[in-house]
mmCIF file of C-alpha atoms in Angstrom:
data_model
loop_
_atom_site.group_PDB
_atom_site.id
_atom_site.type_symbol
_atom_site.label_atom_id
_atom_site.label_comp_id
_atom_site.label_asym_id
_atom_site.label_seq_id
_atom_site.Cartn_x
_atom_site.Cartn_y
_atom_site.Cartn_z
ATOM 1 C CA MET J 1 0.000 0.000 0.000
ATOM 2 C CA ILE J 2 1.319 3.466 -0.890
ATOM 3 C CA ARG J 3 0.629 6.377 1.424
ATOM 4 C CA SER J 4 -0.356 9.408 -0.622
ATOM 5 C CA THR J 5 1.662 12.606 -0.351
ATOM 6 C CA LYS J 6 -1.556 14.565 0.157
ATOM 7 C CA ILE J 7 -2.033 12.705 3.423
ATOM 8 C CA ASP J 8 1.532 13.730 4.258
ATOM 9 C CA ARG J 9 0.670 17.410 3.986
ATOM 10 C CA ARG J 10 -2.577 16.994 5.899
ATOM 11 C CA SER J 11 -0.845 15.100 8.680
ATOM 12 C CA PHE J 12 1.798 17.827 8.888
ATOM 13 C CA VAL J 13 -0.858 20.545 9.176
ATOM 14 C CA LYS J 14 -2.808 18.564 11.778
ATOM 15 C CA ALA J 15 0.299 17.921 13.866
ATOM 16 C CA ALA J 16 1.442 21.534 13.591
ATOM 17 C CA GLY J 17 -1.622 22.856 15.348
ATOM 18 C CA ILE J 18 -3.267 26.268 15.469
ATOM 19 C CA GLY J 19 -0.269 28.069 17.003
ATOM 20 C CA PHE J 20 2.043 27.203 14.114
ATOM 21 C CA LEU J 21 -0.523 28.047 11.449
ATOM 22 C CA ALA J 22 -1.417 31.344 13.112
ATOM 23 C CA ALA J 23 2.239 32.429 12.976
ATOM 24 C CA LEU J 24 2.460 32.009 9.196
ATOM 25 C CA THR J 25 1.977 34.873 6.769
ATOM 26 C CA PRO J 26 -1.124 34.633 4.553
ATOM 27 C CA ARG J 27 1.124 33.874 1.572
ATOM 28 C CA SER J 28 2.898 31.050 3.421
ATOM 29 C CA LEU J 29 -0.378 29.645 4.683
ATOM 30 C CA MET J 30 -1.778 29.590 1.156
ATOM 31 C CA ALA J 31 1.352 27.834 -0.134
ATOM 32 C CA LEU J 32 1.058 25.188 2.572
ATOM 33 C CA GLU J 33 -2.643 24.619 1.884
ATOM 34 C CA ARG J 34 -1.919 24.045 -1.810
ATOM 35 C CA SER J 35 0.976 21.701 -1.114
ATOM 36 C CA ASP J 36 0.997 17.917 -1.335
ATOM 37 C CA ALA J 37 4.280 17.457 0.528
ATOM 38 C CA VAL J 38 6.541 19.335 2.935
ATOM 39 C CA TYR J 39 10.345 19.444 2.889
ATOM 40 C CA ALA J 40 13.166 21.190 4.730
ATOM 41 C CA SER J 41 16.564 22.342 3.530
ATOM 42 C CA GLY J 42 19.357 24.626 4.609
ATOM 43 C CA ILE J 43 19.574 28.057 3.000
ATOM 44 C CA ARG J 44 21.831 31.076 2.902
ATOM 45 C CA ALA J 45 19.688 34.199 2.820
ATOM 46 C CA ALA J 46 20.445 37.291 0.764
ATOM 47 C CA ASP J 47 21.887 39.006 3.857
ATOM 48 C CA GLY J 48 24.350 36.143 4.382
ATOM 49 C CA SER J 49 22.554 34.579 7.342
ATOM 50 C CA PHE J 50 21.788 30.870 7.516
ATOM 51 C CA ALA J 51 18.533 29.101 8.260
ATOM 52 C CA ILE J 52 16.501 25.966 7.679
ATOM 53 C CA ALA J 53 13.533 26.592 5.405
ATOM 54 C CA THR J 54 10.301 24.636 5.422
ATOM 55 C CA VAL J 55 9.257 24.365 1.791
ATOM 56 C CA THR J 56 6.455 22.957 -0.353
ATOM 57 C CA GLU J 57 7.092 20.559 -3.222
ATOM 58 C CA ARG J 58 6.817 23.542 -5.573
ATOM 59 C CA GLY J 59 9.647 25.264 -3.735
ATOM 60 C CA GLU J 60 7.554 27.861 -1.916
ATOM 61 C CA ILE J 61 9.147 28.759 1.425
ATOM 62 C CA VAL J 62 6.632 28.390 4.262
ATOM 63 C CA ASP J 63 8.748 29.108 7.343
ATOM 64 C CA GLN J 64 12.363 29.522 8.491
ATOM 65 C CA VAL J 65 14.354 28.579 11.591
ATOM 66 C CA ALA J 66 17.583 30.540 12.127
ATOM 67 C CA LEU J 67 20.879 28.643 12.331
ATOM 68 C CA PRO J 68 24.079 29.658 14.163
ATOM 69 C CA ALA J 69 26.173 28.818 11.068
ATOM 70 C CA ARG J 70 25.935 26.997 7.756
ATOM 71 C CA ALA J 71 24.355 23.564 7.895
ATOM 72 C CA HIS J 72 24.836 20.597 5.565
ATOM 73 C CA GLY J 73 22.862 17.363 5.959
ATOM 74 C CA MET J 74 19.639 16.826 7.851
ATOM 75 C CA ALA J 75 17.746 14.022 9.547
ATOM 76 C CA PHE J 76 14.046 13.606 10.258
ATOM 77 C CA SER J 77 12.253 11.240 12.624
ATOM 78 C CA ALA J 78 8.806 10.194 11.432
ATOM 79 C CA ALA J 79 8.257 8.708 14.905
ATOM 80 C CA THR J 80 8.711 11.983 16.801
ATOM 81 C CA GLY J 81 8.562 14.757 14.194
ATOM 82 C CA LYS J 82 11.999 16.042 15.192
ATOM 83 C CA THR J 83 14.369 17.383 12.545
ATOM 84 C CA VAL J 84 18.129 17.836 12.944
ATOM 85 C CA ALA J 85 20.417 20.122 10.951
ATOM 86 C CA PHE J 86 24.106 19.204 11.151
ATOM 87 C CA ALA J 87 26.877 21.768 10.789
ATOM 88 C CA ARG J 88 28.987 21.678 7.660
ATOM 89 C CA ARG J 89 32.362 19.968 8.186
ATOM 90 C CA PRO J 90 34.316 20.763 10.351
ATOM 91 C CA GLY J 91 31.456 22.305 12.303
ATOM 92 C CA THR J 92 30.714 21.439 15.910
ATOM 93 C CA TYR J 93 26.977 22.100 16.308
ATOM 94 C CA ALA J 94 23.755 20.262 15.521
ATOM 95 C CA MET J 95 20.369 21.908 15.941
ATOM 96 C CA ILE J 96 17.230 19.931 16.710
ATOM 97 C CA PHE J 97 13.791 21.430 16.178
ATOM 98 C CA ASP J 98 10.207 20.479 15.439
ATOM 99 C CA PRO J 99 9.206 22.162 12.143
ATOM 100 C CA ARG J 100 5.515 21.804 13.039
ATOM 101 C CA ASN J 101 5.642 24.245 15.943
ATOM 102 C CA LYS J 102 7.539 27.262 17.259
ATOM 103 C CA GLY J 103 9.196 25.564 20.212
ATOM 104 C CA GLN J 104 12.729 26.538 21.170
ATOM 105 C CA PRO J 105 15.322 24.500 19.220
ATOM 106 C CA ILE J 106 17.917 22.403 21.038
ATOM 107 C CA VAL J 107 21.525 23.044 20.040
ATOM 108 C CA ILE J 108 24.153 20.451 20.913
ATOM 109 C CA SER J 109 27.917 20.500 20.470
ATOM 110 C CA SER J 110 30.350 17.766 19.555
ATOM 111 C CA ARG J 111 33.011 16.655 22.016
ATOM 112 C CA GLU J 112 36.061 18.903 22.179
ATOM 113 C CA ASP J 113 38.138 16.286 20.352
ATOM 114 C CA ARG J 114 35.487 15.627 17.710
ATOM 115 C CA HIS J 115 33.669 17.515 15.004
ATOM 116 C CA PHE J 116 30.605 16.654 12.964
ATOM 117 C CA TYR J 117 30.896 15.507 9.365
ATOM 118 C CA GLY J 118 27.559 16.994 8.341
ATOM 119 C CA HIS J 119 25.284 13.952 8.458
ATOM 120 C CA GLY J 120 23.345 11.718 10.811
ATOM 121 C CA VAL J 121 20.230 9.595 11.158
ATOM 122 C CA PHE J 122 17.567 8.718 13.720
ATOM 123 C CA SER J 123 16.818 5.189 14.821
ATOM 124 C CA PRO J 124 13.429 4.110 13.407
ATOM 125 C CA ASP J 125 11.761 4.618 16.795
ATOM 126 C CA GLY J 126 13.225 8.120 17.084
ATOM 127 C CA ARG J 127 14.868 7.438 20.442
ATOM 128 C CA ILE J 128 18.498 7.581 19.262
ATOM 129 C CA LEU J 129 20.308 10.046 17.027
ATOM 130 C CA TYR J 130 23.479 8.830 15.321
ATOM 131 C CA ALA J 131 25.943 11.390 13.917
ATOM 132 C CA SER J 132 29.051 10.959 11.753
ATOM 133 C CA GLU J 133 32.026 12.484 13.554
ATOM 134 C CA ASN J 134 35.788 12.813 13.309
ATOM 135 C CA ASP J 135 38.272 11.811 16.000
ATOM 136 C CA PHE J 136 40.732 14.195 14.390
ATOM 137 C CA ASP J 137 43.714 13.502 16.645
ATOM 138 C CA GLY J 138 43.233 9.736 16.305
ATOM 139 C CA ASN J 139 42.465 10.044 12.558
ATOM 140 C CA ARG J 140 39.480 7.716 12.749
ATOM 141 C CA GLY J 141 35.820 7.994 11.938
ATOM 142 C CA MET J 142 33.273 7.801 14.744
ATOM 143 C CA ILE J 143 29.519 7.646 15.198
ATOM 144 C CA GLY J 144 28.311 9.823 18.039
ATOM 145 C CA ILE J 145 25.279 8.407 19.862
ATOM 146 C CA TYR J 146 22.743 10.829 21.344
ATOM 147 C CA ASP J 147 19.699 10.147 23.528
ATOM 148 C CA ALA J 148 16.748 11.824 21.799
ATOM 149 C CA THR J 149 14.578 11.216 24.880
ATOM 150 C CA ASP J 150 16.913 13.262 27.118
ATOM 151 C CA ARG J 151 17.584 16.489 25.220
ATOM 152 C CA PHE J 152 20.048 14.694 22.965
ATOM 153 C CA THR J 153 22.630 13.965 25.641
ATOM 154 C CA ARG J 154 25.678 12.218 24.197
ATOM 155 C CA ILE J 155 25.684 8.672 25.591
ATOM 156 C CA GLY J 156 28.413 6.936 23.605
ATOM 157 C CA GLU J 157 30.131 6.370 20.300
ATOM 158 C CA PHE J 158 31.049 3.630 17.826
ATOM 159 C CA GLU J 159 33.947 3.425 15.402
ATOM 160 C CA THR J 160 33.169 3.586 11.693
ATOM 161 C CA TYR J 161 36.156 1.351 10.881
ATOM 162 C CA GLY J 162 37.450 3.887 8.401
ATOM 163 C CA ILE J 163 38.564 7.459 7.775
ATOM 164 C CA GLY J 164 36.387 10.448 6.983
ATOM 165 C CA PRO J 165 32.829 9.157 7.471
ATOM 166 C CA HIS J 166 30.320 11.346 5.700
ATOM 167 C CA ASP J 167 26.759 10.247 5.061
ATOM 168 C CA MET J 168 25.093 7.426 6.957
ATOM 169 C CA THR J 169 21.724 5.741 7.254
ATOM 170 C CA VAL J 170 20.032 2.951 9.191
ATOM 171 C CA SER J 171 18.199 -0.154 8.000
ATOM 172 C CA ASP J 172 14.415 -0.097 8.236
ATOM 173 C CA ASP J 173 14.508 -2.558 11.138
ATOM 174 C CA GLY J 174 17.056 -0.421 12.997
ATOM 175 C CA ARG J 175 19.634 -3.209 13.274
ATOM 176 C CA LEU J 176 22.263 -1.972 10.813
ATOM 177 C CA LEU J 177 24.097 1.305 10.562
ATOM 178 C CA ILE J 178 25.381 1.959 7.048
ATOM 179 C CA VAL J 179 28.286 4.406 6.754
ATOM 180 C CA ALA J 180 30.108 5.874 3.771
ATOM 181 C CA ASN J 181 33.719 6.346 4.872
ATOM 182 C CA GLY J 182 34.970 8.879 2.348
ATOM 183 C CA GLY J 183 38.565 7.874 3.066
ATOM 184 C CA ILE J 184 39.838 11.457 3.280
ATOM 185 C CA GLU J 185 41.875 12.610 6.271
ATOM 186 C CA THR J 186 41.097 16.073 7.620
ATOM 187 C CA HIS J 187 41.938 18.038 10.757
ATOM 188 C CA PRO J 188 40.240 21.230 11.988
ATOM 189 C CA ASP J 189 43.643 22.919 12.278
ATOM 190 C CA PHE J 190 43.696 22.851 8.468
ATOM 191 C CA GLY J 191 40.040 23.715 7.860
ATOM 192 C CA ARG J 192 38.571 21.755 4.947
ATOM 193 C CA THR J 193 41.952 20.816 3.452
ATOM 194 C CA LYS J 194 42.193 17.166 2.342
ATOM 195 C CA LEU J 195 45.418 15.787 3.784
ATOM 196 C CA ASN J 196 45.857 12.342 2.208
ATOM 197 C CA LEU J 197 44.650 12.434 -1.388
ATOM 198 C CA ARG J 198 47.427 10.075 -2.504
ATOM 199 C CA ALA J 199 46.667 7.552 0.230
ATOM 200 C CA MET J 200 42.889 7.592 0.497
ATOM 201 C CA GLN J 201 40.995 4.646 1.995
ATOM 202 C CA PRO J 202 37.321 4.895 0.941
ATOM 203 C CA SER J 203 34.959 2.195 2.154
ATOM 204 C CA LEU J 204 31.357 1.328 2.914
ATOM 205 C CA VAL J 205 30.612 -0.438 6.180
ATOM 206 C CA LEU J 206 27.752 -2.186 7.923
ATOM 207 C CA ILE J 207 27.780 -1.869 11.711
ATOM 208 C CA ASP J 208 25.658 -3.542 14.361
ATOM 209 C CA ALA J 209 23.505 -0.722 15.739
ATOM 210 C CA ALA J 210 23.218 -2.382 19.148
ATOM 211 C CA THR J 211 26.876 -3.174 19.801
ATOM 212 C CA GLY J 212 28.950 -1.183 17.315
ATOM 213 C CA ALA J 213 30.544 -4.376 16.001
ATOM 214 C CA LEU J 214 31.725 -4.414 12.400
ATOM 215 C CA ILE J 215 29.562 -6.691 10.264
ATOM 216 C CA GLU J 216 30.931 -5.956 6.784
ATOM 217 C CA LYS J 217 33.503 -3.638 5.286
ATOM 218 C CA HIS J 218 33.720 -3.014 1.551
ATOM 219 C CA VAL J 219 36.934 -1.301 0.478
ATOM 220 C CA LEU J 220 36.920 0.189 -3.005
ATOM 221 C CA PRO J 221 39.173 -1.447 -5.622
ATOM 222 C CA ALA J 222 42.778 -0.212 -5.676
ATOM 223 C CA GLU J 223 42.344 1.457 -9.063
ATOM 224 C CA TRP J 224 39.605 3.626 -7.564
ATOM 225 C CA SER J 225 41.274 4.415 -4.242
ATOM 226 C CA GLN J 226 40.675 8.126 -4.906
ATOM 227 C CA LEU J 227 36.940 7.572 -5.364
ATOM 228 C CA SER J 228 35.487 8.998 -2.162
ATOM 229 C CA THR J 229 32.275 7.281 -1.042
ATOM 230 C CA ARG J 230 30.089 10.136 0.159
ATOM 231 C CA HIS J 231 26.327 9.599 0.236
ATOM 232 C CA VAL J 232 23.973 6.660 0.720
ATOM 233 C CA ASP J 233 20.267 5.808 0.582
ATOM 234 C CA LEU J 234 18.147 2.658 0.794
ATOM 235 C CA ASP J 235 15.630 1.280 -1.668
ATOM 236 C CA GLY J 236 12.493 -0.647 -0.771
ATOM 237 C CA GLU J 237 14.318 -3.983 -0.815
ATOM 238 C CA GLY J 238 16.961 -2.803 1.625
ATOM 239 C CA ARG J 239 19.594 -2.411 -1.108
ATOM 240 C CA ILE J 240 22.129 0.295 -0.341
ATOM 241 C CA TRP J 241 22.815 2.864 -3.049
ATOM 242 C CA PHE J 242 25.936 4.976 -2.818
ATOM 243 C CA ALA J 243 27.336 7.980 -4.668
ATOM 244 C CA CYS J 244 30.939 9.104 -5.009
ATOM 245 C CA GLN J 245 33.206 12.086 -5.608
ATOM 246 C CA TYR J 246 36.477 11.524 -7.436
ATOM 247 C CA GLU J 247 39.714 13.105 -6.216
ATOM 248 C CA GLY J 248 41.901 11.830 -9.067
ATOM 249 C CA HIS J 249 42.722 13.210 -12.492
ATOM 250 C CA ARG J 250 39.884 15.220 -13.986
ATOM 251 C CA GLN J 251 40.100 13.345 -17.296
ATOM 252 C CA ASP J 252 39.477 9.973 -15.673
ATOM 253 C CA LEU J 253 36.013 8.433 -15.947
ATOM 254 C CA PRO J 254 35.461 6.537 -12.686
ATOM 255 C CA PRO J 255 32.183 4.831 -11.770
ATOM 256 C CA LEU J 256 30.223 7.278 -9.631
ATOM 257 C CA VAL J 257 27.161 5.291 -8.510
ATOM 258 C CA GLY J 258 26.818 1.799 -7.091
ATOM 259 C CA HIS J 259 24.802 -0.480 -4.868
ATOM 260 C CA PHE J 260 25.100 -3.540 -2.657
ATOM 261 C CA ALA J 261 23.237 -5.516 -0.029
ATOM 262 C CA LYS J 262 24.385 -7.374 3.038
ATOM 263 C CA GLY J 263 26.446 -10.372 1.975
ATOM 264 C CA GLU J 264 27.120 -9.005 -1.524
ATOM 265 C CA ASP J 265 30.090 -7.339 -3.185
ATOM 266 C CA LEU J 266 29.845 -3.773 -4.417
ATOM 267 C CA SER J 267 28.301 -3.314 -7.867
ATOM 268 C CA PHE J 268 28.836 -0.162 -9.912
ATOM 269 C CA VAL J 269 26.280 1.251 -12.329
ATOM 270 C CA GLU J 270 27.703 1.583 -15.839
ATOM 271 C CA LEU J 271 26.600 5.072 -16.740
ATOM 272 C CA PRO J 272 26.996 6.209 -20.364
ATOM 273 C CA GLU J 273 30.290 7.999 -20.947
ATOM 274 C CA GLU J 274 28.541 11.276 -21.795
ATOM 275 C CA THR J 275 26.578 11.077 -18.545
ATOM 276 C CA THR J 276 29.729 10.479 -16.501
ATOM 277 C CA ARG J 277 31.395 13.450 -18.178
ATOM 278 C CA ARG J 278 28.348 15.593 -17.494
ATOM 279 C CA LEU J 279 28.519 14.736 -13.787
ATOM 280 C CA ALA J 280 32.095 16.122 -13.676
ATOM 281 C CA ASN J 281 33.300 13.289 -11.380
ATOM 282 C CA TYR J 282 31.209 14.700 -8.545
ATOM 283 C CA ILE J 283 27.848 13.609 -7.167
ATOM 284 C CA GLY J 284 26.632 15.949 -4.448
ATOM 285 C CA ALA J 285 23.514 14.075 -3.353
ATOM 286 C CA ILE J 286 21.603 10.855 -3.958
ATOM 287 C CA ALA J 287 17.998 9.889 -3.223
ATOM 288 C CA VAL J 288 15.806 6.837 -3.799
ATOM 289 C CA ASN J 289 12.152 7.107 -4.762
ATOM 290 C CA ARG J 290 10.952 3.782 -3.389
ATOM 291 C CA SER J 291 7.418 3.894 -4.746
ATOM 292 C CA GLU J 292 8.640 4.397 -8.323
ATOM 293 C CA GLY J 293 11.860 2.359 -8.169
ATOM 294 C CA LEU J 294 14.046 5.318 -9.099
ATOM 295 C CA VAL J 295 17.446 6.615 -8.007
ATOM 296 C CA GLY J 296 18.205 10.316 -8.410
ATOM 297 C CA ILE J 297 21.581 12.051 -8.278
ATOM 298 C CA THR J 298 22.745 15.648 -8.616
ATOM 299 C CA SER J 299 26.026 17.283 -9.543
ATOM 300 C CA PRO J 300 26.559 20.957 -8.693
ATOM 301 C CA LYS J 301 29.882 20.884 -10.531
ATOM 302 C CA GLY J 302 28.320 19.386 -13.634
ATOM 303 C CA GLY J 303 25.085 21.334 -13.359
ATOM 304 C CA ALA J 304 22.867 18.295 -13.810
ATOM 305 C CA SER J 305 20.435 15.879 -12.251
ATOM 306 C CA VAL J 306 20.122 12.286 -13.437
ATOM 307 C CA THR J 307 17.360 9.729 -12.856
ATOM 308 C CA ILE J 308 18.246 6.023 -12.919
ATOM 309 C CA ASP J 309 16.036 2.927 -13.021
ATOM 310 C CA ALA J 310 16.896 1.133 -9.771
ATOM 311 C CA ARG J 311 16.167 -2.296 -11.290
ATOM 312 C CA THR J 312 18.167 -2.034 -14.513
ATOM 313 C CA GLY J 313 20.612 0.788 -13.850
ATOM 314 C CA LYS J 314 19.475 2.481 -17.063
ATOM 315 C CA VAL J 315 19.542 6.276 -17.210
ATOM 316 C CA LEU J 316 15.951 7.441 -17.677
ATOM 317 C CA ALA J 317 16.410 11.201 -17.657
ATOM 318 C CA GLU J 318 19.094 13.883 -17.533
ATOM 319 C CA THR J 319 18.268 17.493 -16.752
ATOM 320 C CA ALA J 320 20.568 20.494 -16.947
ATOM 321 C CA ILE J 321 20.275 22.449 -13.672
ATOM 322 C CA ALA J 322 22.938 25.040 -12.950
ATOM 323 C CA ASP J 323 24.471 24.431 -9.514
ATOM 324 C CA ALA J 324 22.136 21.486 -8.839
ATOM 325 C CA ALA J 325 22.199 20.865 -5.097
ATOM 326 C CA GLY J 326 19.702 18.770 -3.142
ATOM 327 C CA ILE J 327 17.445 15.967 -4.326
ATOM 328 C CA VAL J 328 14.562 14.208 -2.589
ATOM 329 C CA PRO J 329 11.662 11.941 -3.655
ATOM 330 C CA ALA J 330 8.610 13.845 -4.847
ATOM 331 C CA LYS J 331 5.083 12.862 -5.813
ATOM 332 C CA GLU J 332 6.495 11.988 -9.214
ATOM 333 C CA GLY J 333 10.215 11.502 -9.551
ATOM 334 C CA PHE J 334 12.330 13.941 -7.580
ATOM 335 C CA ALA J 335 12.407 17.484 -6.258
ATOM 336 C CA VAL J 336 15.729 19.214 -6.991
ATOM 337 C CA SER J 337 17.142 22.441 -5.586
ATOM 338 C CA SER J 338 20.065 24.619 -6.641
ATOM 339 C CA TYR J 339 22.601 26.971 -5.135
ATOM 340 C CA ASP J 340 21.066 29.643 -7.379
ATOM 341 C CA GLY J 341 17.753 29.581 -5.502
ATOM 342 C CA ASP J 342 15.706 27.242 -7.706
ATOM 343 C CA PHE J 343 13.522 24.591 -6.120
ATOM 344 C CA LEU J 344 11.583 22.863 -8.882
ATOM 345 C CA SER J 345 9.378 25.557 -10.432
ATOM 346 C CA THR J 346 10.088 28.310 -7.909
ATOM 347 C CA ARG J 347 13.029 30.691 -7.581
ATOM 348 C CA SER J 348 13.699 32.338 -4.221
ATOM 349 C CA ASP J 349 16.258 34.935 -3.159
ATOM 350 C CA VAL J 350 18.245 32.313 -1.255
ATOM 351 C CA ALA J 351 20.974 29.765 -1.929
ATOM 352 C CA TRP J 352 19.699 26.270 -1.190
ATOM 353 C CA ASP J 353 22.212 23.998 0.483
ATOM 354 C CA GLN J 354 23.234 20.557 -0.705
ATOM 355 C CA HIS J 355 20.609 18.368 0.967
ATOM 356 C CA ILE J 356 16.832 18.173 1.375
ATOM 357 C CA VAL J 357 14.822 16.106 3.833
ATOM 358 C CA ARG J 358 11.141 15.227 3.714
ATOM 359 C CA ILE J 359 9.568 16.201 7.007
ATOM 360 C CA SER J 360 6.180 14.570 6.597
ATOM 361 C CA GLN J 361 5.554 10.829 6.487
ATOM 362 C CA PRO J 362 7.651 9.404 3.633
ATOM 363 C CA THR J 363 5.999 7.590 0.750
ATOM 364 C CA ARG J 364 6.701 3.884 1.056
ATOM 365 C CA ALA J 365 5.482 0.854 -0.801
#
């Protein structure tokens, strides 16, 4: 059974309550009433300030929550309605808020010897928040564990069994943590400088969410050791899709998208050569539309979005979008944003950041 996106919008409005709706401008209220889905994404406003914007599937901004600094990835809990915005690497804050009301956000900080890598995920029951972090003095990736029932108190950490963890997700049953170790060494003393491009160690790992034990580790082939594994998403069968950014020679044509499942080797999608060139060796975001069996990717460097058939790996569509940024499942296909302020059919006087999260109940088969 597929849950309609219209129910998503109605459930969001119902959960938000009168106080939230009363605080909206008439224009924002009208946009929300006409919307079938609700999303959130980081923005940089025209005055240089940063915020998280609540947005309709047409790209109409409904509301904003101010941020202390630029954010990157986001996480949403369907169980609790909480949304988290993670600071851009090497940032040290994460802000938790409920986009359905005007309650005071919770801001947490990483440990003094850690920083966030810009991504995280809730456990399916919403009780635990996992965040990708860097033990920069030990040069090892970590997963910070935060108690979402106790104002997001940090209660522990797991290793990621690799260097430079970036995006991560969790299996639908909550048992597996899936981490993309980008393989790139960084240290906050050197800002965003990549310190080991000739000795990268990219990998994808499966970790026991209860114990932190390593279940599987997939190291990329030696010929693609400079292919940084960056972002991941799950399809309806539990298959893990991953997207990469290449740090090698610009004329190389590495595989940029792949998939695997527990107990399987990595498989790369053989994109047409012209598509790979168009992506400019850089995929900024990946999303799976489960109900339609589609995988979507964006490349801000290549100025393009690409839609792939998840079953066959065939490219179904390519769209030129200057500075293409975030991508997320929509009622049909995907919603795509850009650094230039485009979000599907709407242009706003903001720069959308690289990731979008759906903040109403996701469409699932």
